N, CA, C and O atoms as a MOPAC input file, in Angstrom:
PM7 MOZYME 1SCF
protein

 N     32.46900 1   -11.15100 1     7.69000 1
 C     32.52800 1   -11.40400 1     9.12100 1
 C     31.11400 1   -11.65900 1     9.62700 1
 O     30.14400 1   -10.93400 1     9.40500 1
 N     31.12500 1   -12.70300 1    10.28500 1
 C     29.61200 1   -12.81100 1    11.16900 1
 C     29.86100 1   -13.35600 1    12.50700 1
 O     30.83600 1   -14.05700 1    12.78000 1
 N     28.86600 1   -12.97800 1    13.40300 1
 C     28.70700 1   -13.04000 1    14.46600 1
 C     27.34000 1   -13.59600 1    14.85200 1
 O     26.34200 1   -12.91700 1    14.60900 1
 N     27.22000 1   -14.92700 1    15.50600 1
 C     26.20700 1   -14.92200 1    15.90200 1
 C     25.53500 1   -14.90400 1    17.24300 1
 O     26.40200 1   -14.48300 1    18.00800 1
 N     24.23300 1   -15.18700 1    18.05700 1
 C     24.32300 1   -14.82300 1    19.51000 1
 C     22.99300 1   -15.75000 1    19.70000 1
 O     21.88700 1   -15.50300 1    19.21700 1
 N     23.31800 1   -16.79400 1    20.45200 1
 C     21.36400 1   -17.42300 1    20.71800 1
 C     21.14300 1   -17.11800 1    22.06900 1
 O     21.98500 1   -16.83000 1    22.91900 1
 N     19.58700 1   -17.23600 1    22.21200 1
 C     18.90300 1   -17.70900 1    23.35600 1
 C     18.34300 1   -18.40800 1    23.36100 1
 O     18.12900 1   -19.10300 1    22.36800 1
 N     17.65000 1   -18.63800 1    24.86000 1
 C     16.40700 1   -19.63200 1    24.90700 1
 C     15.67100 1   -18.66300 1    25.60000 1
 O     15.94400 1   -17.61400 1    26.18300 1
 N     14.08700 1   -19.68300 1    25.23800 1
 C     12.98900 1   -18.83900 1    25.84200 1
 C     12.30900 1   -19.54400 1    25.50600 1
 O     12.17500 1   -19.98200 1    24.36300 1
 N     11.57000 1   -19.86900 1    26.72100 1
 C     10.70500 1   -20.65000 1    26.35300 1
 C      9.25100 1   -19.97000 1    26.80300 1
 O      8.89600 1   -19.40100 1    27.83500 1
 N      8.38300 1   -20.38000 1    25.20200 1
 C      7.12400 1   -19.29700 1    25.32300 1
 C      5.79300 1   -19.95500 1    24.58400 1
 O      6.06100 1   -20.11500 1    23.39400 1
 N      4.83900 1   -20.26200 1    24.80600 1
 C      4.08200 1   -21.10300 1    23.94900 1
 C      3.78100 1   -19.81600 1    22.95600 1
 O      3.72400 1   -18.61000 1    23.19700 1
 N      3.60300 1   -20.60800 1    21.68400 1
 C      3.29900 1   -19.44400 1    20.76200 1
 C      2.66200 1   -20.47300 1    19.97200 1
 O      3.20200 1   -21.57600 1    19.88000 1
 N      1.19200 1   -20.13700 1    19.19300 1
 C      0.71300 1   -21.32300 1    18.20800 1
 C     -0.10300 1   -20.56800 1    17.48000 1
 O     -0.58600 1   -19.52900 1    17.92900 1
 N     -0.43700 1   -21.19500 1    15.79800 1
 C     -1.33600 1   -20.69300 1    15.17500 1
 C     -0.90200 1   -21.27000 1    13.69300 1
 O      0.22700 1   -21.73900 1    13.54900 1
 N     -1.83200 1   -21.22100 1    12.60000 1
 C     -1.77600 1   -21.85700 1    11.54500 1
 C     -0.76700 1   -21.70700 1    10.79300 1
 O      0.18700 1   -22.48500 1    10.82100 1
 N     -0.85400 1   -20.49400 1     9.87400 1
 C     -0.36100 1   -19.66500 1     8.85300 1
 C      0.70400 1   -18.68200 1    10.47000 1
 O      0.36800 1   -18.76300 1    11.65100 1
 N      1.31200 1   -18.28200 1    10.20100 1
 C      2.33800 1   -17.31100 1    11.50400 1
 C      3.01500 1   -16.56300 1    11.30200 1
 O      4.06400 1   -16.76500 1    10.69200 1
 N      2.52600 1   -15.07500 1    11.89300 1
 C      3.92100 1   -13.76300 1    11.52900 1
 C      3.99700 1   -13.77900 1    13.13000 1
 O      3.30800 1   -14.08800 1    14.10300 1
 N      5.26000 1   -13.25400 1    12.80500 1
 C      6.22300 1   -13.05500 1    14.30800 1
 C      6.20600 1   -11.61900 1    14.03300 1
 O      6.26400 1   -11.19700 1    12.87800 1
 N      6.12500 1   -10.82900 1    15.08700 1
 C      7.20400 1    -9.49000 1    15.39700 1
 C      8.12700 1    -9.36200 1    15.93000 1
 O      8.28800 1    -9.83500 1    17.05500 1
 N      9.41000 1    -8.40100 1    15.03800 1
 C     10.43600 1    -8.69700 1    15.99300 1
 C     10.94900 1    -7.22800 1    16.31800 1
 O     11.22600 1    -6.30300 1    15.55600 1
 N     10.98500 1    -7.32800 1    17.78000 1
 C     11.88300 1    -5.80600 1    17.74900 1
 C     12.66100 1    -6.23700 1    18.94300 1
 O     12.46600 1    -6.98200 1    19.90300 1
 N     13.78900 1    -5.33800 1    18.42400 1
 C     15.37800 1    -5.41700 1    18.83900 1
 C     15.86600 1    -4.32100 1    19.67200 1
 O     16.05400 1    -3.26700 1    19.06500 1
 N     16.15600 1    -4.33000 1    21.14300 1
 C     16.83800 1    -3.37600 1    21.34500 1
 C     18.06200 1    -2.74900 1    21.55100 1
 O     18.45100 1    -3.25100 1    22.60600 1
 N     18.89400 1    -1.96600 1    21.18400 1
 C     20.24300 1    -2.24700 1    21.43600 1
 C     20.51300 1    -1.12000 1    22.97600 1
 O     19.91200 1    -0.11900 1    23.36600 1
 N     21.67700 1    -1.87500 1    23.51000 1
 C     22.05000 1    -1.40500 1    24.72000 1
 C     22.59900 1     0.76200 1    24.97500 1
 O     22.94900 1     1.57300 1    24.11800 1
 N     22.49400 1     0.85900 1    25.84300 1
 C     22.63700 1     2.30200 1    25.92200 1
 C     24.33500 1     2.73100 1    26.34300 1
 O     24.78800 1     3.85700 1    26.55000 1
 N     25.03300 1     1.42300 1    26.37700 1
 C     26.39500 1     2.07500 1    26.51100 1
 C     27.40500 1     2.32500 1    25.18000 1
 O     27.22100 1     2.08100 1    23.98800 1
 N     28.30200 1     2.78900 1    25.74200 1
 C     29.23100 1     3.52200 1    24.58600 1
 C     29.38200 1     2.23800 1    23.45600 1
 O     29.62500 1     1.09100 1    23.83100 1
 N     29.18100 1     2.65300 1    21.84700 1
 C     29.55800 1     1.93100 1    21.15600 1
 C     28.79900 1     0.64600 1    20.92100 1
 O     29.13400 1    -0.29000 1    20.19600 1
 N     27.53600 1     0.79100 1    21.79200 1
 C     26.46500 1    -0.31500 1    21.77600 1
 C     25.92800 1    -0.51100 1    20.22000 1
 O     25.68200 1    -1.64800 1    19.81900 1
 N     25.76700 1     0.57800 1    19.40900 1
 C     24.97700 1     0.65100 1    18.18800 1
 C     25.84600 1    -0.22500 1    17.61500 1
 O     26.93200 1    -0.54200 1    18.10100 1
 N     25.07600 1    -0.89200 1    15.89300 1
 C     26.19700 1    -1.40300 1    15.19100 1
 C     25.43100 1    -0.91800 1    13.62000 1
 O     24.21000 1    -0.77700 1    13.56100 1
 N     26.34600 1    -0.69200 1    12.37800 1
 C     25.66600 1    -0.52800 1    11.60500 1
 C     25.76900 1    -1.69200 1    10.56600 1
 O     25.54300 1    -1.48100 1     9.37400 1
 N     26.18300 1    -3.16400 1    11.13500 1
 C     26.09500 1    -4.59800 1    10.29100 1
 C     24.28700 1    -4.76600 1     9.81700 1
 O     23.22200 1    -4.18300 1    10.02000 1
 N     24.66000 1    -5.60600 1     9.29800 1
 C     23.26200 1    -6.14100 1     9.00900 1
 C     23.38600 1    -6.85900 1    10.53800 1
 O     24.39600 1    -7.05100 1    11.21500 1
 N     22.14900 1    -7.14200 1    10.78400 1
 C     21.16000 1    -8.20200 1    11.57900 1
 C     20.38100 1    -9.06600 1    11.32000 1
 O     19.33200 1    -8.70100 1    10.78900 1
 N     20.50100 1    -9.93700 1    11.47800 1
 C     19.35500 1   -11.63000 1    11.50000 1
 C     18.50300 1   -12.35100 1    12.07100 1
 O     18.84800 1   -12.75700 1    13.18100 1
 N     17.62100 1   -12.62200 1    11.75100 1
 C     17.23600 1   -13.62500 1    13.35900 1
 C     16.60900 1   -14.48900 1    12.53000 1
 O     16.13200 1   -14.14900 1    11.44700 1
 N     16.57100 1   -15.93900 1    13.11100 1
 C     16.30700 1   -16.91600 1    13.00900 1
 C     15.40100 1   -17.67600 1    14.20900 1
 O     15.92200 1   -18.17700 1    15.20600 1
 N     14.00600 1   -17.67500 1    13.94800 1
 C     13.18200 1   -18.45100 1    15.14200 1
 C     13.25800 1   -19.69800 1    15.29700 1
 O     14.05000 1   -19.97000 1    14.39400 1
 N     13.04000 1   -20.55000 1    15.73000 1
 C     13.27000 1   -22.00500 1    16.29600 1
 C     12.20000 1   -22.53400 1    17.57400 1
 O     11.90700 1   -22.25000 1    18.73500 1
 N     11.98100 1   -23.13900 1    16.89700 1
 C     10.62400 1   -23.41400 1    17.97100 1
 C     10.00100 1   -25.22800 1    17.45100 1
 O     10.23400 1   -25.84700 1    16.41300 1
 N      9.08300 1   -25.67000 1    18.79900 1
 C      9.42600 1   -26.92300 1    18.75800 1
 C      7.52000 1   -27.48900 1    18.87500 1
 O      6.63400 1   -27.18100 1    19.67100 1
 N      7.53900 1   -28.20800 1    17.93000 1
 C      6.01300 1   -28.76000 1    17.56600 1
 C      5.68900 1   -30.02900 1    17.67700 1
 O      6.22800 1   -30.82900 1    16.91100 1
 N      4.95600 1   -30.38100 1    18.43000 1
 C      4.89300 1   -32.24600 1    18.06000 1
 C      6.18400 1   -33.25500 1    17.85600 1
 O      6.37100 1   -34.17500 1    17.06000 1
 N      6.88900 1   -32.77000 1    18.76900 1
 C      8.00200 1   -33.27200 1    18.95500 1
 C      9.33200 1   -33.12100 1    17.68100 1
 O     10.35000 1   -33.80500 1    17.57500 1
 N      8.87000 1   -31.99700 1    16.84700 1
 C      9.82900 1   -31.73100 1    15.77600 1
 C      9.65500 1   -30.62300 1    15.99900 1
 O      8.66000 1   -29.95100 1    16.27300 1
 N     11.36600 1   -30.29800 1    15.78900 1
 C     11.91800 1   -29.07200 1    15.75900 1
 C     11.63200 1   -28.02800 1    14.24900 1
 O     11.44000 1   -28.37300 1    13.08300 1
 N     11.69000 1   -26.98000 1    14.73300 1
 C     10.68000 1   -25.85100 1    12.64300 1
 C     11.25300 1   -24.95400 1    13.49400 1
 O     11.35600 1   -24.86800 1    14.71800 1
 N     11.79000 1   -23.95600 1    12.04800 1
 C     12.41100 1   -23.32700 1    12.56600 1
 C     12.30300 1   -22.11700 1    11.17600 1
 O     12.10600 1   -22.46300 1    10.01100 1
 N     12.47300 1   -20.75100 1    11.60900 1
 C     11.71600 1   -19.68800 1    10.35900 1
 C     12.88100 1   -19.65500 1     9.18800 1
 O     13.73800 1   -20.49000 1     9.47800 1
 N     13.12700 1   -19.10700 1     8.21400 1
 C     13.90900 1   -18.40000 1     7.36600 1
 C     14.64300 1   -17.53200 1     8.31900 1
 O     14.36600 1   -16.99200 1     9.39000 1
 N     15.95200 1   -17.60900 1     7.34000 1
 C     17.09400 1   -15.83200 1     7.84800 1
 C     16.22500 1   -14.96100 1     7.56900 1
 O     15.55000 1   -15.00300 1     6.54000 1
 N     16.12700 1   -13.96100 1     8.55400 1
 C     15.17100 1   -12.58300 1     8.05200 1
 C     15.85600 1   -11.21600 1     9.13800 1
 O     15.97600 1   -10.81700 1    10.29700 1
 N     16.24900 1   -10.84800 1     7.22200 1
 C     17.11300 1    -9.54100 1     7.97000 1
 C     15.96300 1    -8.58500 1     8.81400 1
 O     14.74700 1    -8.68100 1     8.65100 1
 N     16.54200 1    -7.78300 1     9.61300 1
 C     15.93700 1    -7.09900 1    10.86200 1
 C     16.46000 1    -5.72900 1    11.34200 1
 O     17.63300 1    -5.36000 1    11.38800 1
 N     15.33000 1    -5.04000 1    11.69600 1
 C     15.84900 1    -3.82000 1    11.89300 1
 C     16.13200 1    -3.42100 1    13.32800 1
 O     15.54900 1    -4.05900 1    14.20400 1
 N     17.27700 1    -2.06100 1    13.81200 1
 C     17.22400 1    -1.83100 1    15.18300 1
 C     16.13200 1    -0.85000 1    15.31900 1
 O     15.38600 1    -1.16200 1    16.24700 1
 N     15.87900 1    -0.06200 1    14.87400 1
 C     15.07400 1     0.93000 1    14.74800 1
 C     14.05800 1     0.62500 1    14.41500 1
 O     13.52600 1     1.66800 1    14.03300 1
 N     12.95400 1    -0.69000 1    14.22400 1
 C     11.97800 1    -0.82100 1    13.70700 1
 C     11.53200 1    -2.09200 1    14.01000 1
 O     12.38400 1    -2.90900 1    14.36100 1
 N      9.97500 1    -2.54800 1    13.92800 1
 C      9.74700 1    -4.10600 1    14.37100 1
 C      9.85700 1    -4.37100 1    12.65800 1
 O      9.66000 1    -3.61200 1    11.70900 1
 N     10.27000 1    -5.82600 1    12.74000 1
 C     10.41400 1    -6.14400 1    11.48400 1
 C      9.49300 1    -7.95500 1    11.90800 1
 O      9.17800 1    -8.53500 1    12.94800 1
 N      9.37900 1    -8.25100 1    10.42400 1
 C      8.26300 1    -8.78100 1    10.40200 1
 C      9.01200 1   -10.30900 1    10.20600 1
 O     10.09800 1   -10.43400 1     9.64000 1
 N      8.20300 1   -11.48100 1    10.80000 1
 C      9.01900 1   -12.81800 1    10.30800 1
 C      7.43000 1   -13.42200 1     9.71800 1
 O      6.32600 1   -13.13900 1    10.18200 1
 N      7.70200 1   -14.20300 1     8.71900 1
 C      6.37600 1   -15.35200 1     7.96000 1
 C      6.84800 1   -16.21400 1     8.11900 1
 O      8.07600 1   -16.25100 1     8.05000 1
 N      5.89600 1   -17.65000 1     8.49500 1
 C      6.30700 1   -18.80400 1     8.41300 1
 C      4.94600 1   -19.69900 1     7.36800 1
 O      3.72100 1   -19.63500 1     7.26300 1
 N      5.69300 1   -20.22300 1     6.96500 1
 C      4.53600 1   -21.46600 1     5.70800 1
 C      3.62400 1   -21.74100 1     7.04800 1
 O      2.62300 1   -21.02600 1     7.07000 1
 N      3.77200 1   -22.68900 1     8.24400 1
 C      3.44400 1   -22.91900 1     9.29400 1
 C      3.51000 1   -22.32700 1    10.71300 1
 O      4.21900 1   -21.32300 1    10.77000 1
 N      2.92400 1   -22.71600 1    11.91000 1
 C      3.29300 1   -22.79800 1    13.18100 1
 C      4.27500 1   -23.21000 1    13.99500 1
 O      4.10900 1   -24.35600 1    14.41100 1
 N      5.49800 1   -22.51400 1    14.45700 1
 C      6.66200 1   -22.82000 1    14.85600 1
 C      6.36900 1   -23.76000 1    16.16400 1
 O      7.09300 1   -24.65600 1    16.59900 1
 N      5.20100 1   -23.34300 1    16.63400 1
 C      4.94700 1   -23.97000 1    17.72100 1
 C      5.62000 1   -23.56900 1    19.09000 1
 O      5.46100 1   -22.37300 1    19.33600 1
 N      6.35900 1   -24.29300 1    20.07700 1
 C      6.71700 1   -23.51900 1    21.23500 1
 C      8.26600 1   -22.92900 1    21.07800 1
 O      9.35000 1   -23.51200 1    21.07600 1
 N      7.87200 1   -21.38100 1    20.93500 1
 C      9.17400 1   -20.82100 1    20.53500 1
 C     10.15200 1   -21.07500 1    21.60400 1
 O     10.06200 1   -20.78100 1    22.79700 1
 N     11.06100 1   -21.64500 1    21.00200 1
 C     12.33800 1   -22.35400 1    22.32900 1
 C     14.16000 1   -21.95900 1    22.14400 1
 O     15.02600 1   -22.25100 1    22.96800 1
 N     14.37100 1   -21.22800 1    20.82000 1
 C     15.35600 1   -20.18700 1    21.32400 1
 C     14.99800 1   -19.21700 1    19.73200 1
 O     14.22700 1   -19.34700 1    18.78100 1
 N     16.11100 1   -18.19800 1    20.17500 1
 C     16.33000 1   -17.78800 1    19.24800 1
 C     17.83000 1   -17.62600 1    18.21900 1
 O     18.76400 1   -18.32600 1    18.60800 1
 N     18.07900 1   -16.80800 1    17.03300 1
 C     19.83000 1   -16.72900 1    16.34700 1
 C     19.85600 1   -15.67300 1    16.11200 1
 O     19.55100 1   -15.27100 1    14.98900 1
 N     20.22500 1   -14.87600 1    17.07800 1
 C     21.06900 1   -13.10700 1    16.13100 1
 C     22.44700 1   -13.18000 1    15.27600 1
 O     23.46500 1   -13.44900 1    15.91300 1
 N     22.51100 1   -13.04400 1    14.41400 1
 C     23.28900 1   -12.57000 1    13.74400 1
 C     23.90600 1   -11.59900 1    13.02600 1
 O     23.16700 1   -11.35800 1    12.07100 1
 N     24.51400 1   -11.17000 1    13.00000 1
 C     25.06300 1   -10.05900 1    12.35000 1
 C     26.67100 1    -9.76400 1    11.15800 1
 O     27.84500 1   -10.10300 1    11.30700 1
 N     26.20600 1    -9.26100 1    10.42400 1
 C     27.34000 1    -9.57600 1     9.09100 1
 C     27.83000 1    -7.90800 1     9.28800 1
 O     27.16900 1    -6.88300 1     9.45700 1
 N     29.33700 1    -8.17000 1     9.17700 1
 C     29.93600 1    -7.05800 1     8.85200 1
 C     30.49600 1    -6.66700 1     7.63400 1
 O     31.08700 1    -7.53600 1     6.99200 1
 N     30.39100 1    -4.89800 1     6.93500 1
 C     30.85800 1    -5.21000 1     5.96400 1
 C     31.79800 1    -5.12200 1     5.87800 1
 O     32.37900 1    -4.96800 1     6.95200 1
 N     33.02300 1    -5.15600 1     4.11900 1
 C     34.33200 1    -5.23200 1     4.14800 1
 C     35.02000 1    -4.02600 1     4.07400 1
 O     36.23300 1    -3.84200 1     3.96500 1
 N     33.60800 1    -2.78800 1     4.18600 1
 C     34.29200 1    -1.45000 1     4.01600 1
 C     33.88700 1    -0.78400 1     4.79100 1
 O     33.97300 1     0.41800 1     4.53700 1
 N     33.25100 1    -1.18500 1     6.10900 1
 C     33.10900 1    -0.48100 1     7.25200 1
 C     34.38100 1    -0.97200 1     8.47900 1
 O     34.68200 1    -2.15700 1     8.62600 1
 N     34.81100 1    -0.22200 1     9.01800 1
 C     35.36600 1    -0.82800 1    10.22000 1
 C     34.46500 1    -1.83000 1    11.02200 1
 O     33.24100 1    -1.77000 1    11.13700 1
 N     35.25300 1    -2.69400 1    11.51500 1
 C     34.17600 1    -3.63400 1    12.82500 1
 C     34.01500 1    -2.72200 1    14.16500 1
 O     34.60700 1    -2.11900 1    15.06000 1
 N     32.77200 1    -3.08200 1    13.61800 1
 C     32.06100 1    -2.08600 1    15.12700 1
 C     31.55100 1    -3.06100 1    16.48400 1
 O     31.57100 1    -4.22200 1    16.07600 1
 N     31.28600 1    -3.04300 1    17.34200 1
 C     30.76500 1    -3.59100 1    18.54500 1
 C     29.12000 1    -3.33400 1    18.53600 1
 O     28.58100 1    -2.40400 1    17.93500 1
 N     28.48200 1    -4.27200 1    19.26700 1
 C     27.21600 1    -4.31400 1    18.99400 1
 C     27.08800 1    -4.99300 1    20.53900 1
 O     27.71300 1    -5.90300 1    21.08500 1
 N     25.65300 1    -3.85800 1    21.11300 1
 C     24.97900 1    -4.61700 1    22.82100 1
 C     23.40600 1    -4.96300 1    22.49400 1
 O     22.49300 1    -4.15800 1    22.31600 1
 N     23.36400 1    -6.25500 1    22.47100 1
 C     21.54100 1    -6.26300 1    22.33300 1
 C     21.20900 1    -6.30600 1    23.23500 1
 O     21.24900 1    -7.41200 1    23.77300 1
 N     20.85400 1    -5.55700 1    23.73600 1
 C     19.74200 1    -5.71600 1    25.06400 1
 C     18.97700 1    -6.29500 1    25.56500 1
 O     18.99400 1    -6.77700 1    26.69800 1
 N     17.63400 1    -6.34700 1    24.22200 1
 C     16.41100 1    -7.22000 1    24.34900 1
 C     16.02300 1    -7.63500 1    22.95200 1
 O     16.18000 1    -6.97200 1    21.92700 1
 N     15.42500 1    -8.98800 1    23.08500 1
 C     14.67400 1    -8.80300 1    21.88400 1
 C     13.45800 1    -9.78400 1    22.25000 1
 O     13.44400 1   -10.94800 1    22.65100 1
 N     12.21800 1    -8.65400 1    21.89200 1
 C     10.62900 1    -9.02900 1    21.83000 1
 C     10.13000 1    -9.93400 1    20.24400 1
 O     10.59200 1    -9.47600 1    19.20000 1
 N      9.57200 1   -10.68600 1    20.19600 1
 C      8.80800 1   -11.36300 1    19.45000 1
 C      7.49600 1   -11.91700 1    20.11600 1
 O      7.39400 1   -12.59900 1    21.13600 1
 N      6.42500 1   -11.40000 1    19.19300 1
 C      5.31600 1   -11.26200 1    19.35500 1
 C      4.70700 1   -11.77800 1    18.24500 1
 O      4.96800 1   -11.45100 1    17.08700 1
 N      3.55200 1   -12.92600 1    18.74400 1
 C      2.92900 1   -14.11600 1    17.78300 1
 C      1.72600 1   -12.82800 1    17.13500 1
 O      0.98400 1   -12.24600 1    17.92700 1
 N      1.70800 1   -12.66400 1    16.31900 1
 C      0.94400 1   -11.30400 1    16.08400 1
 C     -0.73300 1   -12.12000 1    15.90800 1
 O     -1.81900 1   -11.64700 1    16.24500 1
 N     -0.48700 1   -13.27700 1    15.36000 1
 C     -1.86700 1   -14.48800 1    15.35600 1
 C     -2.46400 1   -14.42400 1    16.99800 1
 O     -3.49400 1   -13.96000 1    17.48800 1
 N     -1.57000 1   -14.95400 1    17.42300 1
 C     -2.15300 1   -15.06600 1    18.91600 1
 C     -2.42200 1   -13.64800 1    20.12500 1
 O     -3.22400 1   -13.65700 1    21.06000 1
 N     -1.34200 1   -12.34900 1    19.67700 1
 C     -0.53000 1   -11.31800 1    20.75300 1
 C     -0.21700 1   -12.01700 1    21.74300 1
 O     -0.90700 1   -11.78200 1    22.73600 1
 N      0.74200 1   -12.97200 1    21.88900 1
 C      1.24400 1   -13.72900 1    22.74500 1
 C      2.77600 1   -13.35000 1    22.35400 1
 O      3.14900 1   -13.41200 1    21.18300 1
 N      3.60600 1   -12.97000 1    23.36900 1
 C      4.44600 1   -11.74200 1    23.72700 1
 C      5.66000 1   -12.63700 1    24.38500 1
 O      5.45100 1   -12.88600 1    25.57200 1
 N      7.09900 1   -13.26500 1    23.76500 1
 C      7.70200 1   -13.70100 1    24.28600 1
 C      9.23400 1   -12.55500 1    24.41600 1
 O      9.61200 1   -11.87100 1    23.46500 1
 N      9.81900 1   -12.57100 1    25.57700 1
 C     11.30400 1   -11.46900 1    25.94100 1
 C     12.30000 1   -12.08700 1    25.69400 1
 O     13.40400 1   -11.56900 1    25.85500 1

């Protein structure tokens, strides 16, 4: 089972070589937690071409880290995803927020 969830945001973010930070927050109402995996996928737009990061599993409890070969350039949405497994019940999941931070630049997109 997967689920996925985008945004947009638009945030200049630039730099050669590029780690992202990512932290995730999940919502405070009943049943908000989930214990699937999580994904995210950056997407961001350079010289008129679209680059976009690797799947990179992600934690709720933790900033987790994204690498790119290159500069995504202006980060312009994002892809949550989440996989359920076949021996857990399906659970419900609230993201709240999610921060990524050009750790090259500390340029801080919500």
């Amino acid at each position: 089972q997967r689920e996925s969830i985008s945004g947009l945001n638009f945030c200049m973010m630039a730099s050669e070589k590029a780690k992202y930070e990512v932290q995730i927050t999940t919502g405070q109402l009943f049943n908000a937690i989930t214990l699937d995996a999580v994904y995210i996928i950056l997407i961001g737009m350079k010289a008129d071409k679209i680059t976009k990061s690797e799947r990179t599993s992600v934690s709720i409890k933790k900033t987790a880290i994204v690498y790119t070969d290159e500069d995504l350039g202006d980060l312009i949405m994002i892809t949550l995803e989440r996989e359920g497994s076949s021996i857990l019940p399906e659970s419900g999941w609230f993201c709240e927020t999610v921060k990524v931070l050009d750790a090259n630049k500390g340029k801080e997109c919500v």
